[in-house]
CSV table of C-alpha atoms in Angstrom, one decimal:
chain,number,residue,atom,x,y,z
A,1160,MET,CA,-8.1,-26.2,7.5
A,1161,ILE,CA,-8.5,-22.7,6.1
A,1162,GLU,CA,-10.4,-20.4,8.4
A,1163,LYS,CA,-13.0,-18.2,6.6
A,1164,THR,CA,-14.0,-14.8,7.7
A,1165,ILE,CA,-17.0,-12.6,6.6
A,1166,VAL,CA,-16.2,-9.7,4.3
A,1167,TRP,CA,-18.2,-6.5,4.9
A,1168,GLU,CA,-18.3,-3.5,2.5
A,1169,VAL,CA,-17.9,-0.2,4.2
A,1170,PHE,CA,-19.7,3.1,3.4
A,1171,ILE,CA,-18.9,6.4,5.1
A,1172,GLN,CA,-20.8,9.6,5.4
A,1173,SER,CA,-18.1,12.2,5.6
A,1174,LYS,CA,-20.3,14.8,7.3
A,1175,ASN,CA,-23.9,15.3,8.2
A,1176,GLY,CA,-26.2,15.9,5.2
A,1177,LEU,CA,-24.0,14.1,2.6
A,1178,ALA,CA,-24.5,10.6,1.1
A,1179,HIS,CA,-22.7,7.6,2.4
A,1180,LYS,CA,-19.8,6.7,0.0
A,1181,HIS,CA,-18.2,3.3,-0.5
A,1182,VAL,CA,-14.6,3.3,0.8
A,1183,GLY,CA,-13.5,-0.4,0.9
A,1184,ASN,CA,-14.1,-3.4,3.1
A,1185,VAL,CA,-13.2,-5.1,6.3
A,1186,HIS,CA,-13.2,-8.7,7.6
A,1187,ALA,CA,-15.2,-9.4,10.8
A,1188,SER,CA,-17.1,-12.2,12.4
A,1189,ASP,CA,-20.1,-10.1,13.5
A,1190,LYS,CA,-21.7,-6.7,12.9
A,1191,VAL,CA,-20.3,-4.9,15.9
A,1192,MET,CA,-16.8,-6.0,15.1
A,1193,ALA,CA,-17.4,-5.0,11.5
A,1194,LEU,CA,-18.3,-1.4,12.6
A,1195,GLU,CA,-15.4,-1.2,15.0
A,1196,ASN,CA,-12.9,-2.5,12.4
A,1197,ALA,CA,-14.3,0.0,9.9
A,1198,ARG,CA,-13.8,2.8,12.3
A,1199,GLU,CA,-10.2,1.8,13.0
A,1200,LEU,CA,-9.4,1.3,9.4
A,1201,TYR,CA,-11.2,4.1,7.5
A,1202,THR,CA,-11.7,6.9,10.0
A,1203,ARG,CA,-8.4,7.5,11.7
A,1204,ARG,CA,-8.3,11.1,10.5
A,1205,ASN,CA,-11.9,12.4,11.1
A,1206,GLU,CA,-13.1,11.1,7.8
A,1207,GLY,CA,-16.6,10.2,9.0
A,1208,SER,CA,-19.7,11.1,10.9
A,1209,CYS,CA,-21.5,7.8,10.2
A,1210,ILE,CA,-20.5,4.3,9.0
A,1211,TRP,CA,-22.6,1.6,7.3
A,1212,VAL,CA,-21.3,-1.9,6.9
A,1213,VAL,CA,-23.1,-4.5,4.9
A,1214,LYS,CA,-22.1,-8.1,4.2
A,1215,ALA,CA,-20.4,-8.2,0.8
A,1216,GLU,CA,-22.4,-11.3,-0.2
A,1217,TYR,CA,-25.7,-9.2,-0.1
A,1218,ILE,CA,-24.4,-6.8,-2.8
A,1219,VAL,CA,-25.7,-7.4,-6.2
A,1220,SER,CA,-23.7,-5.9,-9.1
A,1221,SER,CA,-24.4,-5.5,-12.8
A,1222,GLU,CA,-21.8,-7.2,-15.0
A,1223,SER,CA,-19.3,-4.9,-16.6
A,1224,GLU,CA,-19.2,-7.0,-19.7
A,1225,ASP,CA,-22.9,-6.4,-20.3
A,1226,SER,CA,-22.9,-2.7,-19.3
A,1227,GLU,CA,-23.6,-1.5,-22.9
A,1228,ALA,CA,-26.7,-3.5,-23.2
A,1229,PHE,CA,-27.7,-3.0,-19.6
A,1230,PHE,CA,-27.7,0.7,-19.8
A,1231,ASP,CA,-28.9,0.9,-23.4
A,1232,PRO,CA,-32.5,1.8,-22.7
A,1233,SER,CA,-31.6,5.3,-21.4
A,1234,ASN,CA,-29.3,6.2,-24.3
A,1235,ASP,CA,-31.9,7.4,-26.8
A,1236,LYS,CA,-34.2,9.3,-24.5
A,1237,ILE,CA,-32.6,12.7,-24.9
A,1238,TYR,CA,-36.0,14.3,-24.0
A,1239,ARG,CA,-35.2,13.5,-20.4
A,1240,HIS,CA,-32.6,16.3,-20.4
A,1241,PRO,CA,-33.7,19.9,-20.0
A,1242,THR,CA,-31.5,21.0,-22.9
A,1243,PHE,CA,-33.8,19.1,-25.3
A,1244,TYR,CA,-36.5,21.8,-25.1
A,1245,THR,CA,-36.7,25.1,-27.0
A,1246,MET,CA,-37.6,28.0,-24.9
A,1247,PRO,CA,-39.2,31.1,-26.4
A,1248,GLU,CA,-36.7,33.9,-26.9
A,1249,GLY,CA,-36.4,36.3,-24.0
A,1250,SER,CA,-37.9,33.9,-21.4
A,1251,LYS,CA,-36.2,33.9,-18.1
A,1252,HIS,CA,-35.9,31.9,-14.8
A,1253,ILE,CA,-36.7,28.6,-16.6
B,904,MET,CA,-9.2,-11.1,-29.4
B,905,LYS,CA,-10.0,-10.7,-25.7
B,906,GLU,CA,-6.3,-9.9,-25.1
B,907,GLU,CA,-6.3,-7.2,-27.8
B,908,LEU,CA,-9.4,-5.5,-26.3
B,909,PHE,CA,-7.7,-5.7,-22.9
B,910,GLN,CA,-4.5,-4.1,-24.2
B,911,GLU,CA,-6.6,-1.5,-26.0
B,912,LYS,CA,-8.2,-0.5,-22.7
B,913,ILE,CA,-4.9,-0.3,-21.0
B,914,ASP,CA,-3.5,1.8,-23.8
B,915,LYS,CA,-6.4,4.2,-23.4
B,916,GLU,CA,-5.5,4.6,-19.7
B,917,GLN,CA,-8.8,2.9,-18.7
B,918,LYS,CA,-8.7,1.0,-15.4
B,919,ILE,CA,-9.2,-2.7,-15.2
B,920,GLU,CA,-11.8,-3.7,-12.6
B,921,PRO,CA,-12.2,-7.0,-10.7
B,922,LYS,CA,-15.0,-8.4,-12.9
B,923,ASP,CA,-13.3,-7.5,-16.2
B,924,TRP,CA,-11.6,-10.1,-18.3
B,925,MET,CA,-7.8,-10.1,-17.8
B,926,PRO,CA,-4.9,-12.4,-19.0
B,927,GLU,CA,-4.0,-15.0,-16.4
B,928,ASP,CA,-0.4,-13.6,-16.3
B,929,TYR,CA,-1.7,-10.1,-15.5
B,930,ARG,CA,-3.7,-11.5,-12.6
B,931,LYS,CA,-0.7,-13.6,-11.4
B,932,HIS,CA,1.6,-10.6,-11.6
B,933,LEU,CA,-0.8,-8.5,-9.6
B,934,ILE,CA,-1.3,-11.1,-6.9
B,935,ARG,CA,2.4,-11.4,-6.5
B,936,GLN,CA,3.1,-7.7,-6.5
B,937,ILE,CA,0.1,-6.6,-4.3
B,938,SER,CA,0.6,-9.4,-1.8
B,939,GLN,CA,4.3,-8.6,-1.5
B,940,HIS,CA,3.3,-5.0,-0.9
B,941,ALA,CA,0.7,-6.0,1.7
B,942,HIS,CA,3.1,-8.3,3.5
B,943,SER,CA,5.7,-5.5,3.6
B,944,GLU,CA,3.4,-3.2,5.4
B,945,ILE,CA,2.5,-5.9,7.9
B,946,ILE,CA,6.1,-7.1,8.5
B,947,GLY,CA,7.2,-3.5,8.4
B,948,MET,CA,5.4,-2.9,11.7
B,949,GLN,CA,8.0,-5.1,13.5
B,950,PRO,CA,11.2,-3.0,13.2
B,951,GLU,CA,9.3,0.1,14.5
B,952,GLY,CA,7.2,-1.8,17.0
B,953,ASN,CA,10.6,-2.7,18.5
B,954,TRP,CA,10.9,1.0,19.7
B,955,ILE,CA,7.4,1.8,20.9
B,956,THR,CA,8.1,0.9,24.6
B,957,ARG,CA,11.5,2.8,24.5
B,958,ALA,CA,10.5,5.9,22.6
B,959,PRO,CA,12.3,8.9,24.2
B,960,SER,CA,9.2,11.0,24.9
B,961,LEU,CA,5.4,10.6,25.2
B,962,ARG,CA,5.1,12.7,21.9
B,963,ALA,CA,7.5,10.3,20.1
B,964,LYS,CA,5.6,7.3,21.5
B,965,MET,CA,2.2,8.5,20.4
B,966,ILE,CA,3.5,9.3,16.9
B,967,LEU,CA,5.2,5.9,16.6
B,968,LEU,CA,2.0,4.2,17.7
B,969,ALA,CA,0.0,6.1,15.1
B,970,LYS,CA,2.5,5.3,12.4
B,971,VAL,CA,2.5,1.6,13.1
B,972,GLN,CA,-1.3,1.6,13.2
B,973,ASP,CA,-1.3,3.3,9.8
B,974,GLU,CA,0.9,0.5,8.5
B,975,ALA,CA,-1.5,-2.2,9.7
B,976,GLY,CA,-4.2,-0.2,7.9
B,977,HIS,CA,-2.2,0.0,4.7
B,978,GLY,CA,-1.6,-3.8,4.8
B,979,LEU,CA,-5.4,-4.3,5.1
B,980,TYR,CA,-6.2,-1.9,2.1
B,981,LEU,CA,-3.7,-4.0,0.1
B,982,TYR,CA,-5.0,-7.4,1.2
B,983,SER,CA,-8.5,-6.2,0.2
B,984,ALA,CA,-7.2,-5.1,-3.3
B,985,CYS,CA,-5.5,-8.4,-3.7
B,986,GLU,CA,-8.6,-10.4,-2.6
B,987,THR,CA,-10.5,-8.9,-5.5
B,988,LEU,CA,-8.3,-11.0,-7.8
B,989,GLY,CA,-9.8,-14.2,-6.4
B,990,ILE,CA,-7.5,-15.2,-3.7
B,991,SER,CA,-8.5,-15.3,0.0
B,992,ARG,CA,-6.7,-13.5,2.8
B,993,GLN,CA,-6.1,-16.8,4.5
B,994,GLU,CA,-4.3,-18.1,1.4
B,995,LEU,CA,-2.2,-14.9,1.3
B,996,VAL,CA,-1.1,-15.3,4.9
B,997,GLN,CA,-0.4,-18.9,4.3
B,998,GLN,CA,1.9,-18.1,1.3
B,999,LEU,CA,3.8,-15.7,3.5
B,1000,HIS,CA,4.3,-18.3,6.2
B,1001,ASP,CA,5.3,-20.9,3.6
B,1002,GLY,CA,7.9,-18.5,2.2
B,1003,LYS,CA,6.2,-18.5,-1.2
B,1004,ALA,CA,5.3,-14.8,-1.0
B,1005,LYS,CA,8.0,-12.3,-0.2
B,1006,TYR,CA,8.0,-8.9,1.5
B,1007,SER,CA,10.4,-6.0,1.1
B,1008,SER,CA,14.0,-7.0,2.2
B,1009,ILE,CA,14.5,-3.7,3.9
B,1010,PHE,CA,12.5,-5.0,6.9
B,1011,ASN,CA,15.1,-7.8,7.4
B,1012,TYR,CA,17.6,-5.2,8.8
B,1013,PRO,CA,17.5,-4.6,12.5
B,1014,THR,CA,16.7,-1.2,14.1
B,1015,LEU,CA,19.5,-0.8,16.6
B,1016,SER,CA,19.0,2.7,17.9
B,1017,TRP,CA,16.4,5.4,18.2
B,1018,ALA,CA,18.0,7.2,15.3
B,1019,ASP,CA,16.9,4.2,13.2
B,1020,MET,CA,13.3,5.3,13.7
B,1021,GLY,CA,14.4,8.6,12.0
B,1022,ALA,CA,16.2,6.7,9.2
B,1023,VAL,CA,13.3,4.3,8.6
B,1024,GLY,CA,10.7,7.1,8.3
B,1025,TRP,CA,12.9,9.4,6.2
B,1026,LEU,CA,14.5,6.9,3.9
B,1027,VAL,CA,12.4,3.7,3.9
B,1028,ASP,CA,9.1,5.5,3.9
B,1029,GLY,CA,10.5,8.1,1.5
B,1030,ALA,CA,11.5,5.4,-0.9
B,1031,ALA,CA,8.1,3.7,-0.5
B,1032,ILE,CA,6.3,7.0,-1.2
B,1033,VAL,CA,8.2,7.5,-4.5
B,1034,ASN,CA,7.1,4.0,-5.5
B,1035,GLN,CA,3.5,4.4,-4.3
B,1036,VAL,CA,3.0,7.8,-5.9
B,1037,SER,CA,3.9,6.2,-9.2
B,1038,LEU,CA,1.6,3.3,-8.5
B,1039,GLN,CA,-1.4,5.6,-8.0
B,1040,ARG,CA,-1.6,5.4,-11.9
B,1041,THR,CA,-1.4,1.6,-12.0
B,1042,SER,CA,-3.9,0.0,-14.4
B,1043,TYR,CA,-5.7,-2.2,-11.9
B,1044,GLY,CA,-8.5,-0.1,-10.3
B,1045,PRO,CA,-8.5,-1.5,-6.7
B,1046,TYR,CA,-4.7,-1.2,-6.5
B,1047,ALA,CA,-4.7,2.3,-7.8
B,1048,ARG,CA,-7.4,3.4,-5.3
B,1049,GLY,CA,-5.6,1.8,-2.5
B,1050,MET,CA,-2.4,3.7,-3.4
B,1051,VAL,CA,-4.2,7.0,-3.4
B,1052,LYS,CA,-5.4,6.4,0.1
B,1053,ILE,CA,-2.0,5.2,1.3
B,1054,CYS,CA,-0.2,8.1,-0.2
B,1055,LYS,CA,-2.5,10.6,1.6
B,1056,GLU,CA,-1.5,9.0,4.9
B,1057,GLU,CA,2.1,8.3,4.2
B,1058,SER,CA,3.6,11.7,4.0
B,1059,PHE,CA,3.4,12.2,7.8
B,1060,HIS,CA,5.5,9.1,8.1
B,1061,GLN,CA,8.4,10.5,6.2
B,1062,ARG,CA,8.2,13.9,7.8
B,1063,GLN,CA,8.2,12.5,11.3
B,1064,GLY,CA,11.3,10.5,10.4
B,1065,TYR,CA,13.1,13.4,8.9
B,1066,GLU,CA,12.2,15.5,12.0
B,1067,ILE,CA,13.9,12.9,14.2
B,1068,MET,CA,17.0,12.9,12.1
B,1069,ALA,CA,17.1,16.7,12.0
B,1070,GLU,CA,16.8,16.9,15.8
B,1071,MET,CA,19.5,14.4,16.4
B,1072,ALA,CA,21.8,15.9,13.8
B,1073,LYS,CA,21.7,19.2,15.7
B,1074,GLY,CA,21.9,17.6,19.1
B,1075,THR,CA,25.0,16.5,21.1
B,1076,LYS,CA,28.0,15.0,19.4
B,1077,GLU,CA,26.8,11.5,20.3
B,1078,GLN,CA,23.4,12.1,18.9
B,1079,LYS,CA,24.7,13.4,15.7
B,1080,GLU,CA,26.9,10.3,15.4
B,1081,MET,CA,23.9,8.1,16.0
B,1082,ALA,CA,22.0,9.8,13.2
B,1083,GLN,CA,25.0,9.5,10.8
B,1084,ASP,CA,25.3,5.8,11.8
B,1085,ALA,CA,21.6,5.2,11.1
B,1086,LEU,CA,22.0,6.9,7.7
B,1087,ASN,CA,25.1,4.8,6.9
B,1088,ARG,CA,23.3,1.6,7.6
B,1089,PHE,CA,20.0,2.4,6.0
B,1090,TRP,CA,21.1,4.3,2.8
B,1091,TRP,CA,22.1,1.3,0.6
B,1092,PRO,CA,19.3,-1.0,1.7
B,1093,SER,CA,16.9,1.9,1.0
B,1094,ILE,CA,18.0,2.5,-2.5
B,1095,MET,CA,17.9,-1.3,-3.1
B,1096,MET,CA,14.2,-1.2,-2.2
B,1097,PHE,CA,13.5,-0.3,-5.8
B,1098,GLY,CA,14.7,-3.7,-6.8
B,1099,PRO,CA,17.3,-4.9,-9.3
B,1100,GLN,CA,18.5,-2.7,-12.1
B,1101,ASP,CA,16.3,-2.7,-15.2
B,1102,SER,CA,18.7,-4.8,-17.1
B,1103,ASP,CA,18.3,-7.6,-14.4
B,1104,SER,CA,14.6,-7.2,-13.9
B,1105,PRO,CA,12.9,-9.9,-16.2
B,1106,ARG,CA,9.3,-9.0,-15.3
B,1107,THR,CA,9.6,-5.3,-16.0
B,1108,GLY,CA,8.6,-5.7,-19.7
B,1109,ASN,CA,5.1,-7.1,-19.1
B,1110,ALA,CA,4.6,-4.9,-16.1
B,1111,MET,CA,5.2,-1.8,-18.1
B,1112,LYS,CA,3.2,-3.0,-21.1
B,1113,TRP,CA,0.2,-3.7,-18.9
B,1114,LYS,CA,0.9,-0.5,-17.0
B,1115,ILE,CA,1.0,-2.3,-13.7
B,1116,LYS,CA,4.2,-0.4,-13.2
B,1117,ARG,CA,4.4,3.1,-14.6
B,1118,GLN,CA,8.1,3.7,-14.1
B,1119,THR,CA,11.0,1.3,-14.0
B,1120,ASN,CA,13.1,0.4,-11.0
B,1121,ASP,CA,16.0,2.6,-12.1
B,1122,GLU,CA,13.8,5.6,-12.8
B,1123,LEU,CA,12.2,5.4,-9.4
B,1124,ARG,CA,15.5,4.9,-7.7
B,1125,GLN,CA,17.0,8.0,-9.4
B,1126,SER,CA,14.0,10.1,-8.5
B,1127,PHE,CA,14.4,9.1,-4.8
B,1128,ILE,CA,18.1,9.9,-4.8
B,1129,ASP,CA,17.6,13.2,-6.5
B,1130,LYS,CA,15.1,14.2,-3.8
B,1131,THR,CA,17.0,12.9,-0.8
B,1132,VAL,CA,20.6,14.3,-1.3
B,1133,GLY,CA,19.5,17.9,-0.6
B,1134,GLN,CA,17.6,16.8,2.5
B,1135,ALA,CA,20.7,15.2,3.9
B,1136,GLU,CA,22.8,18.3,3.2
B,1137,ILE,CA,20.4,20.6,5.0
B,1138,ILE,CA,20.6,18.7,8.2
B,1139,GLY,CA,24.4,18.2,7.9
B,1140,LEU,CA,24.6,14.5,7.4
B,1141,THR,CA,26.7,12.7,4.8
B,1142,ILE,CA,25.3,10.1,2.4
B,1143,PRO,CA,27.7,7.2,2.5
B,1144,ASP,CA,28.5,7.1,-1.2
B,1145,THR,CA,31.8,8.6,-2.4
B,1146,ASP,CA,30.7,8.4,-6.0
B,1147,LEU,CA,27.6,10.6,-5.4
B,1148,LYS,CA,27.8,13.8,-7.4
B,1149,TRP,CA,25.6,16.1,-9.4
B,1150,ASN,CA,25.7,15.5,-13.1
B,1151,GLU,CA,25.2,18.8,-15.0
B,1152,LYS,CA,24.5,16.9,-18.3
B,1153,THR,CA,21.8,14.5,-17.1
B,1154,GLU,CA,20.6,16.9,-14.3
B,1155,HIS,CA,20.5,13.9,-12.0
B,1156,TYR,CA,22.9,12.6,-9.3
B,1157,ASP,CA,25.4,10.0,-10.3
B,1158,PHE,CA,25.8,7.3,-7.7
B,1159,GLY,CA,27.9,4.3,-6.8
B,1160,GLU,CA,27.4,0.6,-7.5
B,1161,MET,CA,25.0,-1.2,-5.2
B,1162,ASP,CA,26.2,-4.4,-3.5
B,1163,TRP,CA,24.0,-6.9,-5.4
B,1164,ASP,CA,25.4,-9.9,-3.7
B,1165,GLU,CA,24.1,-8.5,-0.4
B,1166,PHE,CA,20.8,-7.7,-2.1
B,1167,TRP,CA,20.2,-11.3,-3.4
B,1168,ASN,CA,21.5,-12.7,-0.2
B,1169,VAL,CA,18.8,-10.9,1.9
B,1170,VAL,CA,16.1,-11.6,-0.7
B,1171,ASN,CA,17.0,-15.3,-0.5
B,1172,GLY,CA,16.4,-15.4,3.2
B,1173,ASN,CA,19.9,-14.8,4.7
B,1174,GLY,CA,19.5,-11.2,5.9
B,1175,PRO,CA,20.1,-10.4,9.6
B,1176,CYS,CA,16.4,-10.6,10.6
B,1177,ASN,CA,14.6,-12.8,8.0
B,1178,HIS,CA,14.0,-15.7,10.4
B,1179,GLN,CA,13.0,-13.5,13.3
B,1180,ARG,CA,10.5,-11.5,11.3
B,1181,LEU,CA,8.7,-14.5,9.9
B,1182,ALA,CA,8.8,-16.4,13.1
B,1183,HIS,CA,7.3,-13.5,14.9
B,1184,HIS,CA,4.4,-13.3,12.4
B,1185,GLN,CA,3.8,-17.0,12.6
B,1186,LYS,CA,3.8,-16.9,16.4
B,1187,ALA,CA,1.3,-14.0,16.6
B,1188,HIS,CA,-0.9,-15.7,14.1
B,1189,THR,CA,-0.9,-19.0,15.9
B,1190,GLU,CA,-1.4,-17.5,19.3
B,1191,GLY,CA,-4.3,-15.4,17.9
B,1192,LYS,CA,-6.2,-18.5,16.8
B,1193,TRP,CA,-8.3,-18.8,20.0
B,1194,VAL,CA,-9.3,-15.1,19.6
B,1195,ARG,CA,-10.5,-15.8,16.0
B,1196,GLU,CA,-12.4,-18.9,17.2
B,1197,ALA,CA,-13.9,-17.0,20.2
B,1198,ALA,CA,-15.1,-14.2,17.8
B,1199,LYS,CA,-16.8,-16.8,15.6
B,1200,ALA,CA,-18.4,-18.5,18.5
B,1201,TYR,CA,-19.7,-15.2,19.8
B,1202,ALA,CA,-21.1,-14.3,16.4
B,1203,LYS,CA,-22.9,-17.6,16.2
B,1204,LYS,CA,-24.4,-17.1,19.7
B,1205,GLN,CA,-25.6,-13.6,18.7
B,1206,GLU,CA,-27.4,-15.1,15.7
B,1207,LEU,CA,-29.2,-17.6,18.0
B,1208,VAL,CA,-30.2,-14.8,20.4
B,1209,THR,CA,-31.7,-12.6,17.7
B,1210,GLN,CA,-33.6,-15.3,15.9
């Protein structure tokens, strides 16, 4: 019989104040083991100040094949960017 | 049509990601190559693990422990990358145990003296680094990212090995002899780590077209030899190849013929330690079964408690 293990995705905050960033995954049977395995695998050289682990099965991803259609709604809204607007000549700090 | 789009992406140096369409042969080639790479890291812990209890100083012991732990980590990064191709870790380990998946033949040579720890770090890790630096640009995203992480950690491995060789080479007469002996035994197997010559490497064509490999076996081997000759000279050791000499015209070192009979013999399972390495892995895996079961039982119990 093939033994199955749970896969956990690992996110590391490299230092206080920064966002957690995805670094990879670990196999573990429970959350404490997942955290400890993540520490041993991804922070052997002071890479982190905080670790998140989340079961991989809970991550929902968009499909790369549909990415064009999926992200299409934002393509034609250039007025969302500050460079869209004309500022009066000589205006400053804006 | 799909295949053309795929190749177009590769030609534009775009990475292929797990959910992207890929030809079945591309997937198969990757599973074979990445799993072989992962198994090499894991089996590669054995020849060095052999010296942890007998390291000559506390400093040496701590360094060796850290290095072996890194190798376990590198194996895990690679298993993770391989799993994104739709194969489970358990299947990968099973393939290793069944002899269907291979690992680098270099680990089928014994480590007979402390100087071998120097030779392994300097030459074996040195050769692995040349290969892995090149693979940072491989076309499969998860593999490329794994390589970047591994390369960052690997350079300490080679430097600590070279330091051991340098120390022994300037030590007593016996120590220098040990260092030279280790170099003599590990030189040829190390340069054979890059695999058969391009003319005998049937899979190179596809691997290059799909940019899984970015340089051929012979190119990588030459690059390793060119880097290493000077390092041997500086510490006063002699590379055991009488044909080795600088070629002004090609601006590379010419070198002697490798013993391909020996190479294929070891690949096919008849090296000095093939049986021992695999048997040890199987034993550790079997004896660890109760630990895995206990961990699972504990997890189940925790779930009941928190419900």
